[in-house]
PDB file of C-alpha atoms in Angstrom:
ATOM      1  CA  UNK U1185       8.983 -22.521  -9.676  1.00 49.00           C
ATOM      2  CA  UNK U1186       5.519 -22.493  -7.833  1.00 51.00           C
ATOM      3  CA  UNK U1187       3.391 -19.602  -8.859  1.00 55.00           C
ATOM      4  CA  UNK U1188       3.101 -16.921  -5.682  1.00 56.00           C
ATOM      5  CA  UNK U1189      -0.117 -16.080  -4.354  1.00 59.00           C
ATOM      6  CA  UNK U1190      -2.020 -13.352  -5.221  1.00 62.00           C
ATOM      7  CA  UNK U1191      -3.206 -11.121  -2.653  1.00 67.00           C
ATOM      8  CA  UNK U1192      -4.401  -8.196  -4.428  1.00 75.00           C
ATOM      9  CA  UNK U1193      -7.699  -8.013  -6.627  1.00 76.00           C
ATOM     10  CA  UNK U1194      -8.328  -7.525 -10.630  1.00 77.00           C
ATOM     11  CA  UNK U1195     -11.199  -5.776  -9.807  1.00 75.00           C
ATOM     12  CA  UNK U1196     -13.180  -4.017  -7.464  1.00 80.00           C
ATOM     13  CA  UNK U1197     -17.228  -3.280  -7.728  1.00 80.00           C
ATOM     14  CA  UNK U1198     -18.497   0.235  -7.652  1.00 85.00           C
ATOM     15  CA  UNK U1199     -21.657   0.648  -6.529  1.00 85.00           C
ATOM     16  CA  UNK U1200     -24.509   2.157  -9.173  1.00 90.00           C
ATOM     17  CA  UNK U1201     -25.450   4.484  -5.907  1.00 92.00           C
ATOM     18  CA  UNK U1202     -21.588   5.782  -5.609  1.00 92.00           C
ATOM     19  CA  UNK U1203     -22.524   9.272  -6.073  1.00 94.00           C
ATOM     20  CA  UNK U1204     -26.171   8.835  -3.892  1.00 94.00           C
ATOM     21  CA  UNK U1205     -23.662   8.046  -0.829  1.00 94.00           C
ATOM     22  CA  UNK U1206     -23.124  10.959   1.834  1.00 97.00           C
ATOM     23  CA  UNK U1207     -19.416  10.772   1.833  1.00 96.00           C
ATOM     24  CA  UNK U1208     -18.622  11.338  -1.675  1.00 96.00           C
ATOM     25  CA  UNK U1209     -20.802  13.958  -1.948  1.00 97.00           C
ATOM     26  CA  UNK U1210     -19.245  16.072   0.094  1.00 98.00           C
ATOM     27  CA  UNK U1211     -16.261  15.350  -0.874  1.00 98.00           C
ATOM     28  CA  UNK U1212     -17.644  16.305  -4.636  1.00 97.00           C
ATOM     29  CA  UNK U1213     -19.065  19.304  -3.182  1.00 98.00           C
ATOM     30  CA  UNK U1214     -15.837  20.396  -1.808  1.00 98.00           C
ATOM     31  CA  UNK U1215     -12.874  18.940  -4.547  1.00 98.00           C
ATOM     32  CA  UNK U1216     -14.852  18.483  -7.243  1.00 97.00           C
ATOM     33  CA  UNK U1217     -13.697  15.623 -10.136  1.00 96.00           C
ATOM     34  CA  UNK U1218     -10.425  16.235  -8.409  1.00 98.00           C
ATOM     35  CA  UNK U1219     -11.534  14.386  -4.839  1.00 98.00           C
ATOM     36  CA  UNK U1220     -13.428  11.808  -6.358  1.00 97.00           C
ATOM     37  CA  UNK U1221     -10.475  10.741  -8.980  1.00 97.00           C
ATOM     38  CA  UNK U1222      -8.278  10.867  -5.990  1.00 98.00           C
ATOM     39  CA  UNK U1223     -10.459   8.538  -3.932  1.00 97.00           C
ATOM     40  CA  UNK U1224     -10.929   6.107  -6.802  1.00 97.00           C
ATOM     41  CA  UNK U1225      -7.536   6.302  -7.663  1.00 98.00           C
ATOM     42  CA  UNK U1226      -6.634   5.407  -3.912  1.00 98.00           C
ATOM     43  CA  UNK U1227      -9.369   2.249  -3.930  1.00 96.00           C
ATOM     44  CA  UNK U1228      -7.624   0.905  -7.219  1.00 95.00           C
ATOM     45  CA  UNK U1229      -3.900   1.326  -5.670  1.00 96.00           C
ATOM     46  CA  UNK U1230      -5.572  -0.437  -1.940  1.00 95.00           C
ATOM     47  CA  UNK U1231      -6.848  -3.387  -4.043  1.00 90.00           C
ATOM     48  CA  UNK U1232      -4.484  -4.026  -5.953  1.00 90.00           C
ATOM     49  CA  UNK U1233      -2.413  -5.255  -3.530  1.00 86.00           C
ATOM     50  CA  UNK U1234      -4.848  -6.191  -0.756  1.00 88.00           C
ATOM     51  CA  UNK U1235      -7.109  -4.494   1.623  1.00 91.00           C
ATOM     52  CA  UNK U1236      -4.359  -1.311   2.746  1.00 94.00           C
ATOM     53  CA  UNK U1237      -1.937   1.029   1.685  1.00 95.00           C
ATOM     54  CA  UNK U1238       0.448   2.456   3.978  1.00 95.00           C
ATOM     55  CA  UNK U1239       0.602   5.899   3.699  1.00 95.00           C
ATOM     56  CA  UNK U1240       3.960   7.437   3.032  1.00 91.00           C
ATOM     57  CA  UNK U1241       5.569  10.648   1.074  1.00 85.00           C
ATOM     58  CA  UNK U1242       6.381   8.460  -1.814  1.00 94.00           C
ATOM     59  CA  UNK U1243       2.287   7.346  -1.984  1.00 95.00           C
ATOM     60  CA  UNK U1244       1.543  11.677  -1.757  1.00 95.00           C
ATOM     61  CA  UNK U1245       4.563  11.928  -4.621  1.00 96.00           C
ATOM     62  CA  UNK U1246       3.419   8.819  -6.728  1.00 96.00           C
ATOM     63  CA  UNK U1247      -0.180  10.065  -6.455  1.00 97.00           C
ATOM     64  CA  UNK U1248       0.266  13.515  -7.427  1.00 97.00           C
ATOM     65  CA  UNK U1249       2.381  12.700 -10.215  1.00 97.00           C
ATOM     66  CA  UNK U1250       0.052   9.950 -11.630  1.00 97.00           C
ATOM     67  CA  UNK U1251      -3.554  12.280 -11.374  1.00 98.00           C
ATOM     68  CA  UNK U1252      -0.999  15.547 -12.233  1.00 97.00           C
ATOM     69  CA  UNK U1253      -2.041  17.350  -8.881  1.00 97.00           C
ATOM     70  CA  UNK U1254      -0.293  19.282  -6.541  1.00 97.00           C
ATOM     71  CA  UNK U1255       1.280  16.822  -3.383  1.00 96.00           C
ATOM     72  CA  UNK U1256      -0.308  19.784  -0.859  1.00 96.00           C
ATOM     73  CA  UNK U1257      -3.908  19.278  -2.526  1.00 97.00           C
ATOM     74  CA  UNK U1258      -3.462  15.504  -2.191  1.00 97.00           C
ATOM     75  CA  UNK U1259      -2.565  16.239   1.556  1.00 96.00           C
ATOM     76  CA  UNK U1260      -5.496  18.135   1.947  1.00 97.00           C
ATOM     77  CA  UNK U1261      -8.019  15.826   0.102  1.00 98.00           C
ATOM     78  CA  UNK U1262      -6.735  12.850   1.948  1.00 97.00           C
ATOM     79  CA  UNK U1263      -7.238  14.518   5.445  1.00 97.00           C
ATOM     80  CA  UNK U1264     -10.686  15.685   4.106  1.00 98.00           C
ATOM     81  CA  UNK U1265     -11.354  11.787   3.594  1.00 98.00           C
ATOM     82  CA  UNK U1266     -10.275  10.584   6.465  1.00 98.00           C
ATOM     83  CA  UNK U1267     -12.121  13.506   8.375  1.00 98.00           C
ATOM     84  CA  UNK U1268     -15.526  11.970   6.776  1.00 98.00           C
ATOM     85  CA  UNK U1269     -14.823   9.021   7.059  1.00 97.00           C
ATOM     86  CA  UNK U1270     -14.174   7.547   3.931  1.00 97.00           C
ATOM     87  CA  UNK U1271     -11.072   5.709   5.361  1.00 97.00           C
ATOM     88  CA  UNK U1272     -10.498   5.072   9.044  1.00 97.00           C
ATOM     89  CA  UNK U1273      -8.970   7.884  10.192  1.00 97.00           C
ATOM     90  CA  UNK U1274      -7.421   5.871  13.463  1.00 96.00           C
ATOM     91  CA  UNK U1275      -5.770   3.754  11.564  1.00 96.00           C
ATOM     92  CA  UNK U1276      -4.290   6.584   9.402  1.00 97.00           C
ATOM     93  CA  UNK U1277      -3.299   8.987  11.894  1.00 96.00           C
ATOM     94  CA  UNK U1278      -1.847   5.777  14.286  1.00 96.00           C
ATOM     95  CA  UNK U1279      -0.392   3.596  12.041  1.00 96.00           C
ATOM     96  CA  UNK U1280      -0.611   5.455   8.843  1.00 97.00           C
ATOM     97  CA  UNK U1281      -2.389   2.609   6.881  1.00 96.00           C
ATOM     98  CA  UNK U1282      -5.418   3.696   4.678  1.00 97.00           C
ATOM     99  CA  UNK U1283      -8.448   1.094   4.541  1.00 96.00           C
ATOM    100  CA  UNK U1284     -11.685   1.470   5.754  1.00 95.00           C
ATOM    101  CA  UNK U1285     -14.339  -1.208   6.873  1.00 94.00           C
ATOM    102  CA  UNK U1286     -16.055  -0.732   3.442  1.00 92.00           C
ATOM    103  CA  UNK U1287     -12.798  -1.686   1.431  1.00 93.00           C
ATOM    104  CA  UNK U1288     -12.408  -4.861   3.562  1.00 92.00           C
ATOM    105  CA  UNK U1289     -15.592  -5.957   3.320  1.00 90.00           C
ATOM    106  CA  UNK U1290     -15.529  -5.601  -0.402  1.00 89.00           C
ATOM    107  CA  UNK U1291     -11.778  -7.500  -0.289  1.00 88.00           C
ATOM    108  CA  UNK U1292     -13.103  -9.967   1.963  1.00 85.00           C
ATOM    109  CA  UNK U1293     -16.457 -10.783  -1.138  1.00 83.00           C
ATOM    110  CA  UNK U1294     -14.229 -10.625  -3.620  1.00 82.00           C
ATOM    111  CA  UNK U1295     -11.633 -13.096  -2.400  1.00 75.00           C
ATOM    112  CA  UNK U1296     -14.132 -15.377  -1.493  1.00 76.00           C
ATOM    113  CA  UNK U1297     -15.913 -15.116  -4.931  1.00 74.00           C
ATOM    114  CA  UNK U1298     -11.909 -15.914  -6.266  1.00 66.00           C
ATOM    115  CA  UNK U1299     -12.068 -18.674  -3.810  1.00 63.00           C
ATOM    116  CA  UNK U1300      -8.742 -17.332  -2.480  1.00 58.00           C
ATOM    117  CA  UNK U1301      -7.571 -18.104   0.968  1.00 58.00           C
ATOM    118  CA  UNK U1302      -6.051 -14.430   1.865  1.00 61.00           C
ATOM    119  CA  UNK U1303      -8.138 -13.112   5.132  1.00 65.00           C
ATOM    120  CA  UNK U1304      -8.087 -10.010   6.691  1.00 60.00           C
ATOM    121  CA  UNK U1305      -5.639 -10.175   9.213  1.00 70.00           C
ATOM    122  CA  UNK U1306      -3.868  -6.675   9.672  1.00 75.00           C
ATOM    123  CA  UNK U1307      -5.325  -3.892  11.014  1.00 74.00           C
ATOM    124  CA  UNK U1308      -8.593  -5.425  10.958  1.00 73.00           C
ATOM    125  CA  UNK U1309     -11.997  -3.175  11.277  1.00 74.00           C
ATOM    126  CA  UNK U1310     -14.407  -6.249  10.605  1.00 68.00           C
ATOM    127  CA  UNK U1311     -15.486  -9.453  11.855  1.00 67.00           C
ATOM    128  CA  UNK U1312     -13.679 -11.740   9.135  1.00 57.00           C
ATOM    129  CA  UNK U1313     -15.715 -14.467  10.322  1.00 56.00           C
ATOM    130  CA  UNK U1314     -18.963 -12.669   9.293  1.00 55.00           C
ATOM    131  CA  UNK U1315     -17.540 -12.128   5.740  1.00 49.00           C
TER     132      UNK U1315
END
């Protein structure tokens, strides 16, 4: 039996200047721990299998029962994300995948670091010939 391909990452860097960044501070400012678990959370369950997650009830359920919140307070922190942009709120609203140029740039690094041949081919919001 040939061993499948791994798409997904075993791990993802976090930038020393995470909290310095625009975004997640006012998404600290406004949910506390509680939005920036959620958005961590949300970058470990996107890279784990590639460079998107398709956003359905069962990812609102799943998350709320993993980080014990409420599924309404998830809603509401996930359209406060996509609002700032921390994930492309097109995409979301459209086609209800959640990435973000900054996740598949990082996938794109990372893969080639792992010399693995998996591109960014859905939903694409880079030039995958840049990175």
């Amino acid at each position: 039996m040939a061993n499948r391909t791994k798409s997904g990452l075993d791990y993802f860097p976090l930038d020393v200047n995470f909290f310095s960044d625009i975004k997640c501070r006012k998404l600290l400012k406004k949910y506390g721990s509680d939005g920036i678990t959620l958005y961590i959370y949300l970058l470990c369950r996107i890279y784990e299998d590639s460079y998107y997650l398709e956003i359905d009830d069962d990812l609102i359920f799943f998350t709320s029962e993993s980080l014990k919140l409420d599924e309404n307070h998830v809603n509401e922190m996930l359209s406060f994300m996509l609002k700032i942009g921390i994930f492309d709120e097109n995409l979301a609203r459209e086609k209800k995948i959640l990435t973000s140029k900054g996740v598949q740039i990082r996938y794109s690094e990372i893969a080639k670091i792992a010399r693995r041949k998996k591109t960014i081919e859905n939903y694409s919001l880079i030039n995958v010939q840049e990175y």
